[in-house]
XYZ file of C-alpha atoms in Angstrom:
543
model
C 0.000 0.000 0.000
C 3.614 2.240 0.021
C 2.149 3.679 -3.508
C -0.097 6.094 -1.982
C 1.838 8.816 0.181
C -0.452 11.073 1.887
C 0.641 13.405 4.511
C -1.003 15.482 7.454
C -2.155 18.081 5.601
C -3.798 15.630 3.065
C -4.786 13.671 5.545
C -6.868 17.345 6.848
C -7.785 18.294 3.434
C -9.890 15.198 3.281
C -11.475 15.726 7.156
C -12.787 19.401 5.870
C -14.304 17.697 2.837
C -16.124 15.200 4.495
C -17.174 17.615 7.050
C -18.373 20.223 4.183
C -20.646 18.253 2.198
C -21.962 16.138 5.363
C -22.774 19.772 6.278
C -24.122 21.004 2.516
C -26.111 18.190 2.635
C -27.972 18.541 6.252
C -28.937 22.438 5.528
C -30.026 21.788 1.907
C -32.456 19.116 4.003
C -33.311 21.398 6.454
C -34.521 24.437 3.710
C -36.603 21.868 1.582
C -37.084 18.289 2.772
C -40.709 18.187 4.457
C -41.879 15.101 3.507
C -41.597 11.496 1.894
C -42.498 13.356 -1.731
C -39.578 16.055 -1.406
C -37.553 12.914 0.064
C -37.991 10.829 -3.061
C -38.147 13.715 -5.740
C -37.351 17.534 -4.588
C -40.011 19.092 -5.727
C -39.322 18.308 -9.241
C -37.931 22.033 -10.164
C -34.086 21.312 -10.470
C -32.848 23.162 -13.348
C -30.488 23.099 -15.847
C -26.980 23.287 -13.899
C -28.625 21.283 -10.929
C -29.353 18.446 -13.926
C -26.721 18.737 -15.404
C -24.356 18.170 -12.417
C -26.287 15.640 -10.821
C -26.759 13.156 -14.221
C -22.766 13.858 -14.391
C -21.832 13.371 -10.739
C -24.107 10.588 -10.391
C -22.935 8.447 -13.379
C -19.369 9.061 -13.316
C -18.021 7.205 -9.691
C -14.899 6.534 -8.820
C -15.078 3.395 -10.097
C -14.760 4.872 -13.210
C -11.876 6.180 -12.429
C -10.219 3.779 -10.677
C -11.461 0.947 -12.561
C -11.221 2.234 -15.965
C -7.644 3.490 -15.209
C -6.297 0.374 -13.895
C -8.158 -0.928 -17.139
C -6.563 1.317 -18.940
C -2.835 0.981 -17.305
C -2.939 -2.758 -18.185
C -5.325 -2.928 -21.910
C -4.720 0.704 -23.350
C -6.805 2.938 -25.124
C -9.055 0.008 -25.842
C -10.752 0.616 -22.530
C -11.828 3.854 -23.830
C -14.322 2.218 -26.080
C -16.287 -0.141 -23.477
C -15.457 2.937 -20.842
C -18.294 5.145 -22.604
C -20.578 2.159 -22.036
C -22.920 4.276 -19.950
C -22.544 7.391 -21.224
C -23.545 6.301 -25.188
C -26.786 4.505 -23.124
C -27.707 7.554 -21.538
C -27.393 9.623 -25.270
C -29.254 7.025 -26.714
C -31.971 7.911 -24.025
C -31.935 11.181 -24.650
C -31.532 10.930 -28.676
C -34.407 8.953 -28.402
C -36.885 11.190 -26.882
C -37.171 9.328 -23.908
C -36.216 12.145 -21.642
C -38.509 14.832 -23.238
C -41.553 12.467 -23.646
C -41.024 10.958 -19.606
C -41.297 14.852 -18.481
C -44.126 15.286 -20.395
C -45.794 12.493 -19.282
C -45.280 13.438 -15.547
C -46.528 16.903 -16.021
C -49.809 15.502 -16.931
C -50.549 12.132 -15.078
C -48.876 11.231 -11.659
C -45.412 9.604 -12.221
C -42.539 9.148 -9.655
C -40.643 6.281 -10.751
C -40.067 3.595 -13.904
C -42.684 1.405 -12.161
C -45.311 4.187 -12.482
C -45.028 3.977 -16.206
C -46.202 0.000 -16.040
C -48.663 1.113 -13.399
C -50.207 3.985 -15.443
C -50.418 2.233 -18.720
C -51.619 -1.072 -17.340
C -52.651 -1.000 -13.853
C -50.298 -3.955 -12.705
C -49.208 -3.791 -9.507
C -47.069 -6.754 -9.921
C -45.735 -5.096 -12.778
C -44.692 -2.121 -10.794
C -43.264 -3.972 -8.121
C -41.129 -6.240 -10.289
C -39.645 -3.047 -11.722
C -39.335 -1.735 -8.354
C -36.818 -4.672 -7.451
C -35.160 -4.512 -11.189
C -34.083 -0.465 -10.409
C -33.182 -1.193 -6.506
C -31.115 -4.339 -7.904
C -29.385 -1.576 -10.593
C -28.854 0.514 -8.175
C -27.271 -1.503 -5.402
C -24.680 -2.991 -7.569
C -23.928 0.662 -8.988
C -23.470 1.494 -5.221
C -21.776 -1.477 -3.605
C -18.882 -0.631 -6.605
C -18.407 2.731 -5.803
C -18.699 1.136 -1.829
C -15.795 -1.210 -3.003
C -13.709 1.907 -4.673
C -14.294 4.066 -1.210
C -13.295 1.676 1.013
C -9.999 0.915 -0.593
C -9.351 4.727 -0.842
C -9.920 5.178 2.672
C -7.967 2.200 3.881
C -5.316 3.652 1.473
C -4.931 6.861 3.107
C -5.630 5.818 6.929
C -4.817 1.937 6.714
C -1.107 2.840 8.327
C -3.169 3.702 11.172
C -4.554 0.356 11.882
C -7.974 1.050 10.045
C -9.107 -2.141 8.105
C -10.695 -2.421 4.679
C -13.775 -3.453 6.472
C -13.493 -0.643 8.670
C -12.422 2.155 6.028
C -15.404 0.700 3.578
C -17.879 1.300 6.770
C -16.635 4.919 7.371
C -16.737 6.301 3.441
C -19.917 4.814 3.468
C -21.259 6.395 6.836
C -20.369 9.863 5.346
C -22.991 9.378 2.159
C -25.385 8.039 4.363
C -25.904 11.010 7.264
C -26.994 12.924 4.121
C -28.775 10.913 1.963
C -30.970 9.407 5.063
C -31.655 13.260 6.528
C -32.665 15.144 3.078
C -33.270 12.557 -0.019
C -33.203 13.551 -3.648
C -32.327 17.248 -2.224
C -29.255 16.891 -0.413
C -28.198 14.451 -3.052
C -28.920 16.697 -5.978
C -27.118 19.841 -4.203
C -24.026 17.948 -2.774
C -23.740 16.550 -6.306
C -23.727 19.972 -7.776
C -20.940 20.675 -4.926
C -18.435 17.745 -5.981
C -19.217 18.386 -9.602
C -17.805 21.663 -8.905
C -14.942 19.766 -6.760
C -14.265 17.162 -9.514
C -14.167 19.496 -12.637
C -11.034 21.855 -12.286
C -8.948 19.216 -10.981
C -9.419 16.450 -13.289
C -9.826 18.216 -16.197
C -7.200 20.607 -15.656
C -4.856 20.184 -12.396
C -4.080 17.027 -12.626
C -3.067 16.825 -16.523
C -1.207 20.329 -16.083
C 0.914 18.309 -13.068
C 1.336 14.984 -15.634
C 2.394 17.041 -18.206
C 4.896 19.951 -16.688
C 6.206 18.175 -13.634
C 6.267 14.578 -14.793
C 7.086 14.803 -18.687
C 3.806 12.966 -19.725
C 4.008 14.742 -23.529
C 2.180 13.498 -26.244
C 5.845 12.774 -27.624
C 7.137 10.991 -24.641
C 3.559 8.654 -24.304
C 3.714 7.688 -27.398
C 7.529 6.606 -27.920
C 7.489 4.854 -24.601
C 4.493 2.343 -24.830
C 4.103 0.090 -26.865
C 1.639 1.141 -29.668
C 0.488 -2.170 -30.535
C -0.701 -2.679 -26.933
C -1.905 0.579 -25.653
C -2.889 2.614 -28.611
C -5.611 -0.114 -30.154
C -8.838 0.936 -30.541
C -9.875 -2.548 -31.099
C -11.455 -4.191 -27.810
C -11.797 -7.786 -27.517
C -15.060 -9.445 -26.845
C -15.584 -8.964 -23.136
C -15.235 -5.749 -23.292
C -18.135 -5.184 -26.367
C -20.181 -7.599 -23.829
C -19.714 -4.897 -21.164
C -20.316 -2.104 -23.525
C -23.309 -3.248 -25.156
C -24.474 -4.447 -21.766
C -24.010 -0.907 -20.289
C -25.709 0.906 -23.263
C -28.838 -1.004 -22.748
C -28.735 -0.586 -19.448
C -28.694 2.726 -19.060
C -31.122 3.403 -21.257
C -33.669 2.466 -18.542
C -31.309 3.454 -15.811
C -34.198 4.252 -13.175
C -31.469 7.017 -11.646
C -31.805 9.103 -15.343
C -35.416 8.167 -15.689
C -35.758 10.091 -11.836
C -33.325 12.951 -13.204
C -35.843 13.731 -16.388
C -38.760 13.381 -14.002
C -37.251 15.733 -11.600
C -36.519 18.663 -13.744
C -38.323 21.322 -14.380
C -39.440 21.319 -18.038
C -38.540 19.499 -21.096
C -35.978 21.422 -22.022
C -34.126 21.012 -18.862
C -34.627 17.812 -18.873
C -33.300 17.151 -22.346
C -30.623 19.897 -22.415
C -29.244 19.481 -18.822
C -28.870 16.007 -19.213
C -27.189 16.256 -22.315
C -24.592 18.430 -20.989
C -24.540 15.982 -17.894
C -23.366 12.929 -20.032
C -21.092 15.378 -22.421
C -19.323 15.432 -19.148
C -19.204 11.927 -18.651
C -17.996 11.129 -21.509
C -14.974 13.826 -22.127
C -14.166 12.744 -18.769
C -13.849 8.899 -19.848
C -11.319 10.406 -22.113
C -9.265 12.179 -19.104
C -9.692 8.706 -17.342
C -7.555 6.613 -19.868
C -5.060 9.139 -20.328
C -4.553 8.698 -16.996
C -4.274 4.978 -17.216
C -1.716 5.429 -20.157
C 0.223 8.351 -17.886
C 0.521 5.439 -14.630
C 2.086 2.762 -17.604
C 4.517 4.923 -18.480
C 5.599 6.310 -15.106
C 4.664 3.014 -12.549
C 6.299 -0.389 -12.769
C 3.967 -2.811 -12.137
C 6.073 -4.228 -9.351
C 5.247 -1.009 -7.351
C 1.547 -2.237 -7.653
C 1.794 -5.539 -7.672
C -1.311 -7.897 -8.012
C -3.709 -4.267 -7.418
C -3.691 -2.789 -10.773
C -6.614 -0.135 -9.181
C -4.252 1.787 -7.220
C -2.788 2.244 -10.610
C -4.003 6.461 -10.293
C -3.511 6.752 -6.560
C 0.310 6.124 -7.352
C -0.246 8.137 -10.356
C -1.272 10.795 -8.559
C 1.341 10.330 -5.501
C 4.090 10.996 -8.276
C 2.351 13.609 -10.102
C 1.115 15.798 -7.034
C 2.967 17.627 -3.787
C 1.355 17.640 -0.526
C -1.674 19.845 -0.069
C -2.312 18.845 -3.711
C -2.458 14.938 -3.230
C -5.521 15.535 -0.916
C -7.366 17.711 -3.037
C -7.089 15.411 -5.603
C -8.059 12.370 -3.624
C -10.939 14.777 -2.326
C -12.008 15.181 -6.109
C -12.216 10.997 -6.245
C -13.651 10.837 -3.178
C -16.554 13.299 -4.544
C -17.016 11.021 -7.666
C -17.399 7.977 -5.346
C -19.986 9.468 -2.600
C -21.644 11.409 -5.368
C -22.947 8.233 -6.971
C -22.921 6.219 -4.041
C -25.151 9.010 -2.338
C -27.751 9.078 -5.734
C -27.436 5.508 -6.025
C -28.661 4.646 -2.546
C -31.677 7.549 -2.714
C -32.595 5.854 -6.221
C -32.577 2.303 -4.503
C -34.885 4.011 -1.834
C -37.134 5.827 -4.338
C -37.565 2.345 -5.933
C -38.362 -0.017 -3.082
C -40.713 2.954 -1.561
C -42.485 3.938 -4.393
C -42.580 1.112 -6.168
C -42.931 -1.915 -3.435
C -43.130 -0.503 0.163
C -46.012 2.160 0.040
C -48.059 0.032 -2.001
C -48.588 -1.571 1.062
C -49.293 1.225 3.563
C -52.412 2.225 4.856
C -53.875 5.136 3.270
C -54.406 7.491 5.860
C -49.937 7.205 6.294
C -48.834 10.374 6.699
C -46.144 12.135 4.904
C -43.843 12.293 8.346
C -44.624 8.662 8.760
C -43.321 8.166 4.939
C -40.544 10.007 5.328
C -39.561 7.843 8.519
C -39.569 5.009 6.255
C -37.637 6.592 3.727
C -34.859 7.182 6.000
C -34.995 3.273 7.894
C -34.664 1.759 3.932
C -32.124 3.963 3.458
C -30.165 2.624 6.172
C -30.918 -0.883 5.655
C -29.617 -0.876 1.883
C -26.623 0.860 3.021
C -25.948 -2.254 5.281
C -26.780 -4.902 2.175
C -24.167 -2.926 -0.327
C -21.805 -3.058 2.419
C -22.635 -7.025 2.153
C -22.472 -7.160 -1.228
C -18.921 -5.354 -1.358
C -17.331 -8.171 1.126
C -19.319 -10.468 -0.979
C -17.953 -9.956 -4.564
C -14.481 -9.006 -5.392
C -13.434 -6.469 -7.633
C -15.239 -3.284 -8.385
C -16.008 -3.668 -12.639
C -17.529 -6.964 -11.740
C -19.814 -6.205 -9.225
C -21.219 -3.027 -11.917
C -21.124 -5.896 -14.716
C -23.398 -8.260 -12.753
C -25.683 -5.335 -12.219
C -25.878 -4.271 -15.890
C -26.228 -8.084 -16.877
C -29.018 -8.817 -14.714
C -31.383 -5.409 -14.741
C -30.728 -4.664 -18.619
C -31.824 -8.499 -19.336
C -35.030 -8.084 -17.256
C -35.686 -4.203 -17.687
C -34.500 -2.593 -20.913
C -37.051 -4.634 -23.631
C -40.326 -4.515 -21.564
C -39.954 -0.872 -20.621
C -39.443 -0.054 -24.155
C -42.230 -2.018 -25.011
C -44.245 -0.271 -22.021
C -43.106 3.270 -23.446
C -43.660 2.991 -27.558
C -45.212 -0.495 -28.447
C -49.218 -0.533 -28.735
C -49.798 -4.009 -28.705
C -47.656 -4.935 -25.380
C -49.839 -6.642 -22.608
C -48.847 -6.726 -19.003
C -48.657 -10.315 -19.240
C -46.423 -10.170 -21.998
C -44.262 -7.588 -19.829
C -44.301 -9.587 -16.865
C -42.637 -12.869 -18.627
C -40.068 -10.753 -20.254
C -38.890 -9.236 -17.006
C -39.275 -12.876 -15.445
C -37.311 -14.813 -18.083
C -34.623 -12.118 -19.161
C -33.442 -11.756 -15.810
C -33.250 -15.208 -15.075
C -31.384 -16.180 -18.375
C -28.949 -12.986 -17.227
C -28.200 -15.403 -14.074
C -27.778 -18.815 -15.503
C -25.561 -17.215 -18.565
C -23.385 -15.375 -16.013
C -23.493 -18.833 -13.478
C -22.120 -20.723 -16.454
C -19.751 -18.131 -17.485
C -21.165 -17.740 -21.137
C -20.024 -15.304 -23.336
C -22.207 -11.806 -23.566
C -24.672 -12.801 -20.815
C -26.702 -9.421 -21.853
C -27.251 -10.561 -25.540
C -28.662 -14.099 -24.121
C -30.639 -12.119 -21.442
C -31.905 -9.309 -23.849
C -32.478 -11.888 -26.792
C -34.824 -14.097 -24.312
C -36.947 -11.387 -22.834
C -37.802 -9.840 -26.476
C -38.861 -13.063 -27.844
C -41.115 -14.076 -24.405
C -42.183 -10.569 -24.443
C -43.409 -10.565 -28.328
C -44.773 -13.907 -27.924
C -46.963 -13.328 -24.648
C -48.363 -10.276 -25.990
C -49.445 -11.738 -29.185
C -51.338 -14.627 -27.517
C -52.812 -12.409 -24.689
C -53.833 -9.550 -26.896
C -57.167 -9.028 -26.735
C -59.558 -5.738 -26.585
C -59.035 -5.422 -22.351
C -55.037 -6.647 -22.342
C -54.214 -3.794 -24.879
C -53.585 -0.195 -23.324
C -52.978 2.918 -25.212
C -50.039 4.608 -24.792
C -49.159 6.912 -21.994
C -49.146 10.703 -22.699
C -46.515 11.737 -24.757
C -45.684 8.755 -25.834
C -48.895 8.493 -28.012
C -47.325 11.456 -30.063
C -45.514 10.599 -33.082
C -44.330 12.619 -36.448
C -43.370 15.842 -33.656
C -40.783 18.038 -35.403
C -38.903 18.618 -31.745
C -38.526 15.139 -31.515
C -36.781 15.214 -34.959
C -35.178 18.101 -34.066
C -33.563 16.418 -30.339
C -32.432 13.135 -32.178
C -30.401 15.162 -35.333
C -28.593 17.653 -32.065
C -27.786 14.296 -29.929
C -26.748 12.259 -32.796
C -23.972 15.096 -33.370
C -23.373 15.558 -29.943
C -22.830 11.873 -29.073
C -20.650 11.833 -31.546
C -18.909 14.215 -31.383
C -18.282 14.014 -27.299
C -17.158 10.573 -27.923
C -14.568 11.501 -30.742
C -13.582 14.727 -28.386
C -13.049 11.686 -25.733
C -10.824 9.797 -28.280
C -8.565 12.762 -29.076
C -8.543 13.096 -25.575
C -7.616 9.481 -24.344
C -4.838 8.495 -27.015
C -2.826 12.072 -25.739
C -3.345 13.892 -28.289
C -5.149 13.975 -31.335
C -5.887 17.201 -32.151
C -8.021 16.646 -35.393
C -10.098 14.561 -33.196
C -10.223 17.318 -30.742
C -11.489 19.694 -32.880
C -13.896 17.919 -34.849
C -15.447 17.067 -31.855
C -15.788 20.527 -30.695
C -17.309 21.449 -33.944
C -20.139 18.783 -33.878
C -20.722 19.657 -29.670
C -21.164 23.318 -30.792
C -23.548 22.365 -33.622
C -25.833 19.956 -31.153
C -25.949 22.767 -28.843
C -27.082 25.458 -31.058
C -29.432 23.103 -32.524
C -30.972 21.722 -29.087
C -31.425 25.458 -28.187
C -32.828 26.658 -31.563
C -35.545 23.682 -31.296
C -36.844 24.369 -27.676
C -36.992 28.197 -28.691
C -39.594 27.395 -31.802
C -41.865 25.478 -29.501
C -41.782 28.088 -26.940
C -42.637 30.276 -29.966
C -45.726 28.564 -31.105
């Protein structure tokens, strides 16, 4: 553990952060949590920067930075590709019109979570609570990774101290909890905004300046040091297009970015914040493998030995001088609690809404609700700390979550959202089967799990609804949904199809240090998406 070298005044850099946004996160509670709704959904008026930081904060934990970077220190560049596995997903939501048409549909009928979409459309409560326990599933292995990635951290900095993995993992983990139990969705979405804020200037800009001036990390030097065969191969190899494809799906019906777009304000928020929110994700995937690169130049993988994820806490140990090393292990500690702290409120929000206060008696009131709120919010805290001690290494504990909930989830809420002839029925055996051919494929270590999964659910899904359909088993389609031929939706899907791709190309001039025609392509086509987005939104305002 000698490659991490903190010192006192690291060690207090780190004791004010945890006491700030402990602290951020209690008043925020104080001004605007009164009850179980605010809890589970703030009031649904965050805006555009609020959106925009919490879909970035929330998606982007540590352990995409320490995963992707040891990824990256031993594969290369290829990691880049399968590292945007999320972040192309959540696009793909967008592009689609998913976000817009959710907003829409909660501004005119009653909608607080993905299982309220079943429910609306066709009245299932066993629908609804199956989807329930898909999204808490998501969302605990989403959290008991970023659980894994804090609790090494911790142990890293304070383990010379006597303070044991186990130990460390508790204490990160206490830290997102006093929040996230006290004030919900709104000290989660304003302490995200607040480690956005943290994680932004120093990954994006300290920490390359300090790899570049202090430790030589040129584009020259990279390059004629490693291997280009190796590390500069944009070609991944099939485990990681089984992780990337699994990813896309599932965050297409990630219930976390299906909360955010019900939580903003408007559409446009909803559509444009997020946008910007997942630009940010993915230029920082870019950041993230240069990294990776930077540590296989500069660390021999004797000073790491069998832990290739403290690859960037030596990386940063070399790069950084005291003072410096804390604020940038304060910036990775704010990309680990700010998705383990949105993680564990959209686990809540999902076994509340969507199984819990199904259950309660009607005349429960909102103090009561919020009580319960804060007891599940302890209790899932305990299972991801479980989970962690459980299952080794923090990309496979996200992979079993994205195998699992995108088997079951992605297909029957698509079909739930844009298909007129799905039943519940139908719905129900594709959620049934798809998640458990996710477990026996990944039990019998089969290649892409999530293409079995996926491939199983559609078919049961198509199949069920044909031979239930019938004039009471088909349901029209939720509002805005039932809309089709709109010119904004036209308009949304040309602006993220050029900002996807351009983001993702920015990334890739970004990762393989430096390509500059990459760079500025991908500049061009974010500039044009934006314009676009912003033109759109202003000729519906118009009419």
């Amino acid at each position: 553990m000698s490659y991490l070298r903190v010192t006192s005044l690291d060690l207090w850099v780190i004791v004010f952060y945890f006491f700030v946004i402990i602290a951020n996160g209690i008043y925020q509670s104080v001004r605007k949590t009164k009850g179980g709704d605010d809890f589970l959904l703030g009031g649904k008026s965050f805006g555009i920067f609020s959106t925009l930081c919490t879909q970035g904060a929330t998606m982007k934990g540590s352990s995409a930075l320490v995963g992707y970077s040891a990824g990256a220190y031993v594969n290369g560049a290829s990691v880049l590709i399968s590292s945007q596995c999320y972040s192309l997903g959540a696009w793909i939501a967008v592009m689609s019109g998913i976000a817009r048409k959710i907003k829409k549909c909660s501004n005119t009928i009653e909608i607080r979570s993905a299982g309220d979409i079943f429910l609306r459309r066709f009245g299932s409560e066993t629908l609804k609570k199956l989807v329930g326990l898909g999204g808490t599933w998501m969302s605990l292995s989403i959290l008991s990774s970023n659980m894994a990635a804090i609790g090494l951290l911790v142990h890293l900095m304070f383990g010379k101290y006597g303070l044991t993995y186990e130990y460390s993992l508790i204490l990160g983990v206490c830290v997102a909890v006093a929040y996230t139990a006290i004030g919900g969705l709104v000290s989660v979405v304003y302490n995200d905004v607040l480690q956005w804020c943290i994680m932004m200037p120093l990954i994006f800009f300290l920490f390359p300046y300090a790899l570049v001036t202090k430790c030589g990390v040129t584009p020259e030097a990279l390059h004629s040091t490693l291997n280009a065969a190796k590390y500069f191969s944009l070609q991944p190899n099939l485990w990681w297009f089984g992780f990337l494809l699994g990813g896309i799906l599932a965050a297409c019906c990630d219930v976390s970015h299906l909360t955010r777009f019900i939580t903003a304000k408007d559409e446009k928020t909803a559509v444009t914040g997020s946008m910007f929110g997942f630009t940010f994700c993915v230029l920082l995937a870019g950041f993230v493998v240069f990294f990776g690169l930077s540590a296989a130049m500069l660390i021999e993988p004797s000073v790491l030995g069998d832990n290739k994820d403290g690859a960037i806490f030596a990386l940063i140990s070399r790069a950084l001088s005291p003072g410096f090393v804390g604020l940038m292990l304060a910036a990775i500690l704010a990309a680990t609690i700010s998705t383990i702290d949105s993680n564990l409120q959209t686990a809540v929000l999902c076994t509340m809404i969507d199984i819990v206060e199904p259950s309660l008696p009607k005349n429960t009131t909102e103090k009561q609700k919020l009580l319960y709120c804060r007891l599940i919010t302890v209790v899932i805290a305990v299972l991801s700390i479980f989970f962690v001690l459980k299952v080794k290494g923090i990309i496979a504990i996200i992979g079993i979550g994205f195998n699992v909930y995108s088997s079951a989830i992605f297909f029957p809420l698509m079909s739930c959202m844009f298909w007129k002839k799905a039943t519940a029925k139908g719905l129900i055996t594709g959620i049934v089967v798809g998640a458990v051919t996710a477990v026996v494929t990944v039990s019998m270590k089969l290649p892409l799990p999530i293409v079995w999964g996926v491939s199983f659910s559609a078919i049961s899904t198509i199949v069920i609804s044909w031979l239930t359909a019938g004039e009471k088993s088909i349901k029209p389609l939720l509002p805005g949904f039932n809309e089709s031929g709109q010119k904004i939706d036209s308009d949304i899907f040309k602006a993220c199809f050029l900002g996807a791709s351009g983001s993702l190309i920015l990334s890739i001039g970004i990762g393989t240090w430096v390509n500059w025609i990459y760079i500025i392509i991908g500049t061009i086509l974010m500039f044009l998406c934006i314009k676009m987005l912003d033109s759109a939104f202003k000729r519906v305002a118009a009419n």
